[in-house]
Short mmCIF file of C-alpha atoms in Angstrom, two decimals:
data_model
loop_
_atom_site.label_atom_id
_atom_site.label_comp_id
_atom_site.label_asym_id
_atom_site.label_seq_id
_atom_site.Cartn_x
_atom_site.Cartn_y
_atom_site.Cartn_z
CA MET A 692 -1.38 -14.09 39.04
CA PRO A 693 -2.60 -16.59 36.43
CA VAL A 694 -2.67 -15.49 32.81
CA PRO A 695 -4.65 -17.06 29.94
CA SER A 696 -1.74 -18.51 28.02
CA SER A 697 0.35 -21.61 28.49
CA PRO A 698 3.85 -20.04 28.19
CA ILE A 699 5.19 -18.52 31.40
CA ILE A 700 5.49 -14.76 30.99
CA THR A 701 8.55 -13.55 32.86
CA GLN A 702 8.58 -9.97 31.62
CA SER A 703 6.37 -7.29 33.14
CA PHE A 704 3.67 -5.58 31.11
CA SER A 705 5.77 -2.46 30.55
CA GLU A 706 8.82 -4.56 29.63
CA GLN A 707 6.80 -6.40 26.97
CA VAL A 708 5.61 -3.09 25.49
CA CYS A 709 9.14 -1.65 25.51
CA LYS A 710 10.44 -4.78 23.78
CA TRP A 711 7.87 -4.28 21.01
CA LEU A 712 8.73 -0.59 20.70
CA ASN A 713 12.40 -1.50 20.31
CA LYS A 714 11.50 -4.03 17.62
CA MET A 715 9.58 -1.29 15.80
CA HIS A 716 12.60 1.06 16.12
CA LEU A 717 10.49 3.67 17.91
CA ARG A 718 12.05 6.23 20.24
CA TYR A 719 10.50 6.26 23.68
CA GLU A 720 11.17 7.02 27.32
CA ILE A 721 9.55 6.02 30.58
CA ASN A 722 8.79 9.34 32.23
CA LEU A 723 6.62 8.29 35.17
CA GLU A 724 5.82 5.20 37.23
CA THR A 725 2.94 5.38 39.68
CA ALA A 726 1.69 2.77 42.13
CA PHE A 727 0.01 0.77 39.37
CA ALA A 728 0.80 2.42 36.02
CA THR A 729 3.79 3.14 33.79
CA HIS A 730 3.79 6.22 31.55
CA ILE A 731 5.74 5.89 28.30
CA GLU A 732 6.23 8.68 25.75
CA ILE A 733 6.80 7.60 22.14
CA ARG A 734 8.07 9.66 19.20
CA ASN A 735 8.20 8.48 15.61
CA ASP A 736 10.53 9.73 12.88
CA ASN A 737 8.23 12.69 12.26
CA GLY A 738 8.32 13.67 15.90
CA ARG A 739 4.72 12.62 16.55
CA LEU A 740 4.16 12.16 20.25
CA LEU A 741 1.98 9.49 21.82
CA SER A 742 1.76 8.86 25.54
CA LEU A 743 0.92 5.34 26.76
CA VAL A 744 -0.43 4.74 30.26
CA LEU A 745 0.03 1.04 31.02
CA VAL A 746 -1.99 -0.38 33.93
CA ASN A 747 -0.32 -3.44 35.45
CA LEU A 748 -2.88 -5.86 36.90
CA GLU A 749 -0.74 -7.18 39.73
CA ASP A 750 0.15 -3.68 40.86
CA TRP A 751 -3.49 -2.63 40.52
CA GLN A 752 -4.53 -5.46 42.85
CA LYS A 753 -2.05 -4.17 45.43
CA SER A 754 -2.59 -0.42 45.10
CA GLY A 755 -5.60 0.33 42.91
CA SER A 756 -8.53 2.26 44.35
CA PRO A 757 -11.34 4.50 43.04
CA ASP A 758 -9.54 7.58 44.35
CA ASN A 759 -6.18 7.02 42.68
CA TRP A 760 -7.94 5.79 39.54
CA GLN A 761 -9.78 9.12 39.40
CA LEU A 762 -6.43 10.92 39.65
CA GLU A 763 -5.04 8.83 36.77
CA PHE A 764 -8.16 9.46 34.69
CA CYS A 765 -8.06 13.23 35.29
CA ASP A 766 -4.39 13.32 34.30
CA LEU A 767 -5.24 11.48 31.06
CA ILE A 768 -7.95 14.01 30.17
CA ASN A 769 -5.74 16.99 31.05
CA ARG A 770 -2.98 15.67 28.78
CA ARG A 771 -5.45 15.52 25.89
CA LYS A 772 -6.65 19.07 26.57
CA THR A 773 -3.11 20.26 25.84
CA GLY A 774 -3.26 18.52 22.45
CA GLU A 775 -1.27 15.45 23.45
CA LYS A 776 -2.38 12.03 22.24
CA SER A 777 -2.65 9.81 25.28
CA VAL A 778 -3.91 6.22 25.51
CA LEU A 779 -4.65 4.11 28.56
CA ILE A 780 -4.14 0.35 28.18
CA TRP A 781 -5.06 -2.29 30.74
CA GLU A 782 -2.77 -5.32 30.83
CA ASP A 783 -5.60 -7.78 30.06
CA TYR A 784 -6.09 -6.23 26.60
CA TRP A 785 -2.38 -6.61 25.88
CA LEU A 786 -2.52 -10.26 26.92
CA THR A 787 -5.70 -11.18 25.03
CA GLU A 788 -5.60 -8.85 21.97
CA PRO A 789 -1.95 -7.83 21.51
CA GLN A 790 -2.14 -7.51 17.71
CA VAL A 791 -5.17 -5.21 17.87
CA VAL A 792 -3.51 -3.01 20.52
CA LYS A 793 -0.29 -2.81 18.50
CA SER A 794 -2.23 -2.01 15.33
CA ARG A 795 -4.10 0.85 16.98
CA ILE A 796 -0.92 2.31 18.46
CA SER A 797 0.78 2.09 15.05
CA ALA A 798 -2.16 3.85 13.39
CA MET A 799 -2.02 6.69 15.92
CA LEU A 800 1.71 7.08 15.23
CA GLY A 801 1.10 7.17 11.48
CA ILE A 802 3.23 4.12 10.70
CA SER A 803 0.47 1.80 9.48
CA GLN A 804 -0.20 0.85 5.87
CA LYS A 805 -2.23 3.76 4.50
CA ILE A 806 -5.14 3.04 2.16
CA ALA A 807 -7.35 5.77 0.67
CA ALA A 808 -11.06 4.95 0.90
CA ARG A 809 -11.55 6.31 -2.64
CA LEU A 810 -9.70 3.22 -3.90
CA THR A 811 -12.11 0.86 -2.18
CA GLN A 812 -15.56 -0.47 -2.99
CA VAL A 813 -18.35 -0.59 -0.41
CA ARG A 814 -21.12 -3.18 -0.18
CA ARG A 815 -23.28 -5.10 2.24
CA ILE A 816 -21.76 -8.16 3.95
CA ASP A 817 -23.33 -10.95 5.99
CA GLN A 818 -23.10 -11.54 9.74
CA GLU A 819 -20.56 -14.34 9.39
CA THR A 820 -18.16 -12.21 7.35
CA ALA A 821 -18.55 -9.25 9.70
CA SER A 822 -18.09 -11.36 12.83
CA HIS A 823 -15.00 -13.12 11.45
CA PHE A 824 -13.42 -9.76 10.61
CA LEU A 825 -14.31 -8.06 13.90
CA GLU A 826 -13.13 -10.99 16.03
CA LYS A 827 -9.67 -10.47 14.56
CA ASN A 828 -9.57 -6.70 14.18
CA HIS A 829 -11.70 -5.06 16.89
CA LEU A 830 -10.63 -4.80 20.53
CA ASN A 831 -14.12 -5.73 21.74
CA ALA A 832 -14.81 -8.37 19.07
CA SER A 833 -18.22 -8.63 17.41
CA VAL A 834 -21.83 -8.08 18.46
CA SER A 835 -25.05 -9.00 16.72
CA ALA A 836 -26.02 -6.36 14.17
CA LYS A 837 -28.92 -5.68 11.83
CA THR A 838 -26.92 -4.14 8.98
CA ARG A 839 -23.26 -4.64 8.00
CA PHE A 840 -21.07 -2.98 5.38
CA GLY A 841 -17.53 -3.74 4.25
CA LEU A 842 -14.85 -1.85 2.33
CA PHE A 843 -12.98 -3.91 -0.24
CA LEU A 844 -9.68 -3.03 -1.92
CA PRO A 845 -9.69 -4.44 -5.49
CA LYS A 846 -6.69 -6.48 -6.62
CA ARG A 847 -5.67 -3.80 -9.13
CA TYR A 848 -4.77 -1.55 -6.19
CA PHE A 849 -2.68 -4.11 -4.31
CA ARG A 850 0.26 -2.27 -5.86
CA ILE A 851 -0.07 0.44 -3.18
CA LEU A 852 0.57 -2.08 -0.40
CA LYS A 853 4.04 -2.27 1.09
CA SER A 854 6.06 -5.29 0.02
CA ASP A 855 6.11 -6.65 3.57
CA PHE A 856 2.36 -6.17 4.14
CA GLU A 857 0.91 -9.63 4.72
CA CYS A 858 -2.18 -10.55 2.70
CA ASP A 859 -3.29 -12.99 0.02
CA ARG A 860 -1.93 -11.33 -3.11
CA GLU A 861 -3.76 -13.84 -5.31
CA SER A 862 -7.18 -12.85 -4.01
CA GLU A 863 -9.42 -10.66 -6.20
CA GLU A 864 -10.00 -8.22 -3.35
CA LEU A 865 -9.11 -7.52 0.27
CA LEU A 866 -11.63 -6.67 3.00
CA VAL A 867 -10.03 -3.67 4.74
CA ALA A 868 -12.78 -2.24 6.97
CA VAL A 869 -16.16 -3.15 8.46
CA ALA A 870 -18.95 -1.14 10.08
CA THR A 871 -22.04 -2.65 11.71
CA PHE A 872 -25.30 -0.97 12.70
CA SER A 873 -28.28 -1.66 14.93
CA ALA A 874 -31.94 -1.92 13.98
CA PRO A 875 -33.69 1.46 14.23
CA ARG A 876 -35.17 2.83 17.41
CA VAL A 877 -38.34 4.67 16.40
CA PHE A 878 -39.57 7.68 18.38
CA ALA A 879 -43.02 9.20 17.86
CA ARG A 880 -42.99 12.93 17.05
CA GLU A 881 -45.57 15.42 15.88
CA ASP A 882 -43.98 15.60 12.44
CA GLY A 883 -43.77 11.81 12.11
CA PRO A 884 -41.65 8.93 13.38
CA PHE A 885 -37.98 9.62 14.08
CA ARG A 886 -35.61 6.74 13.27
CA SER A 887 -32.34 6.53 15.21
CA PHE A 888 -29.63 3.94 14.50
CA GLU A 889 -26.46 3.04 16.39
CA LEU A 890 -23.05 2.50 14.84
CA LEU A 891 -22.11 -0.59 16.84
CA ARG A 892 -18.65 -1.42 15.53
CA PHE A 893 -16.06 0.00 13.17
CA ALA A 894 -12.67 -1.58 12.55
CA SER A 895 -10.00 -1.52 9.90
CA LEU A 896 -7.75 -4.42 8.97
CA LEU A 897 -4.82 -4.97 11.32
CA GLY A 898 -1.85 -2.88 10.33
CA THR A 899 -3.85 -0.46 8.16
CA ASN A 900 -5.18 3.07 8.37
CA ILE A 901 -8.09 3.62 5.95
CA SER A 902 -8.26 7.34 5.23
CA GLY A 903 -11.94 8.28 4.87
CA GLY A 904 -13.04 4.71 5.53
CA LEU A 905 -15.63 5.32 8.22
CA ASP A 906 -17.15 8.23 6.31
CA LYS A 907 -17.53 6.10 3.17
CA LEU A 908 -19.19 3.29 5.13
CA LEU A 909 -21.56 5.74 6.81
CA MET A 910 -22.56 7.27 3.47
CA ALA A 911 -23.43 3.81 2.11
CA PHE A 912 -25.56 3.12 5.17
CA VAL A 913 -27.31 6.50 4.91
CA ARG A 914 -28.12 5.99 1.22
CA GLU A 915 -29.77 2.67 2.00
CA LYS A 916 -31.48 3.31 5.35
CA ASN A 917 -32.11 7.08 5.27
CA PRO A 918 -31.71 7.50 9.06
CA ASP A 919 -32.80 10.58 11.00
CA ASP A 920 -29.70 10.23 13.13
CA ILE A 921 -26.85 7.85 13.92
CA MET A 922 -25.33 7.62 17.39
CA THR A 923 -22.18 5.94 18.63
CA TYR A 924 -19.72 5.92 21.52
CA ALA A 925 -16.01 6.78 21.77
CA ASP A 926 -13.94 4.78 24.26
CA ARG A 927 -12.13 7.33 26.43
CA GLU A 928 -9.28 4.94 27.11
CA TRP A 929 -8.24 5.64 23.51
CA SER A 930 -9.46 9.12 22.57
CA GLU A 931 -11.92 11.97 23.00
CA GLY A 932 -13.59 11.10 19.69
CA ALA A 933 -12.00 13.76 17.47
CA GLY A 934 -12.37 11.40 14.50
CA TYR A 935 -16.16 11.40 14.91
CA GLU A 936 -16.31 15.19 15.21
CA LYS A 937 -14.26 15.51 12.02
CA ILE A 938 -17.01 13.78 10.02
CA GLY A 939 -19.91 15.70 11.53
CA PHE A 940 -20.82 13.95 14.78
CA GLU A 941 -21.74 16.09 17.77
CA ARG A 942 -20.61 15.35 21.30
CA ILE A 943 -23.78 14.81 23.35
CA SER A 944 -22.89 13.37 26.75
CA GLU A 945 -20.28 11.52 28.78
CA THR A 946 -20.42 8.23 30.66
CA GLN A 947 -18.29 8.21 33.78
CA PRO A 948 -15.77 5.41 34.47
CA MET A 949 -17.50 2.15 35.35
CA GLN A 950 -16.37 -0.82 37.41
CA PHE A 951 -15.97 -4.26 35.84
CA TYR A 952 -14.75 -7.61 37.08
CA LEU A 953 -11.88 -9.38 35.37
CA SER A 954 -11.46 -13.15 35.57
CA SER A 955 -7.86 -13.96 36.52
CA GLU A 956 -8.20 -17.29 34.66
CA ASP A 957 -9.24 -16.25 31.16
CA MET A 958 -9.10 -12.43 31.30
CA THR A 959 -12.79 -11.97 30.43
CA ARG A 960 -14.61 -8.87 31.67
CA THR A 961 -18.09 -9.07 33.23
CA ALA A 962 -20.41 -6.78 35.17
CA LYS A 963 -20.77 -9.29 38.01
CA SER A 964 -18.19 -10.32 40.57
CA SER A 965 -17.03 -13.91 40.89
CA LEU A 966 -14.54 -15.86 42.98
CA GLY A 967 -11.03 -14.59 42.29
CA ALA A 968 -12.17 -11.79 39.97
CA ILE A 969 -10.30 -8.50 39.93
CA ALA A 970 -12.33 -5.29 40.25
CA ILE A 971 -11.14 -2.83 37.60
CA CYS A 972 -12.41 0.45 36.11
CA ASN A 973 -12.73 1.61 32.54
CA ALA A 974 -12.37 5.27 31.52
CA GLY A 975 -15.98 5.78 30.49
CA SER A 976 -17.17 6.84 27.06
CA ILE A 977 -18.50 9.79 25.07
CA LYS A 978 -21.80 9.66 23.20
CA PHE A 979 -21.80 11.17 19.71
CA VAL A 980 -24.74 11.79 17.39
CA LYS A 981 -24.89 12.80 13.73
CA THR A 982 -28.26 14.16 12.60
CA TYR A 983 -29.46 13.89 9.00
CA LYS A 984 -32.16 15.96 7.32
CA LEU A 985 -35.46 14.31 6.57
CA PRO A 986 -36.20 13.91 2.86
CA ASP A 987 -38.45 16.54 1.25
#
């Protein structure tokens, strides 16, 4: 099957992931191999467990079907109900955004560079700055947004960064997180218009975990826009959205797994089929909403 890179990849998807885990000195074991997926359990030095479900595209083409995908999806959800962290990763994301995937896995294992949001400064940023950051640090890149905020770590706090953390140490600040928001949707109500916004994207800098980062960005947005509510979606391939619930979002509804078509030439995903495209499924999403009180 063609892949979107010039070097010939001779290792399988799971072999590439295991090679990276070895490089990171992480303990792991392959505990299950199904018709199209490999299950790997990882433990860090603190014993934190993370289960990876790796979906191999070639095997999926041979054996994938809605029925066995539903079985895989149900197993993923059941694992999470027992308190286990479990992530599902399609091979195309590993091929096209390997650094983002590795960064997110590292953050879940607690081995990323930790930065406290209280050390950062928040301010508005332009579309170009937000897009440049999200293209590098978000799995689904950037989308057009009405409002954008960034978190900046001032140079005086660069001392908290590990010696091997790569960044421009001569810069006056470091952009470590970005959140983007939609224009408001306005609903007519008896007590006046209701303004609802969507949190479109949130990402932290590769290799970092910004403790309290999203909450600080949301508070800046709320101070400026005074929304009646903010809604967003959690990708179920990665989590059940516990991070949103922790900062006051309420779980509203679920979107069931949806079918997409993957180009075998450049690994892009679209809603429409094309010649040679591979039909794949995502794991759906969860809608979250945080409601704010109207001003007196």
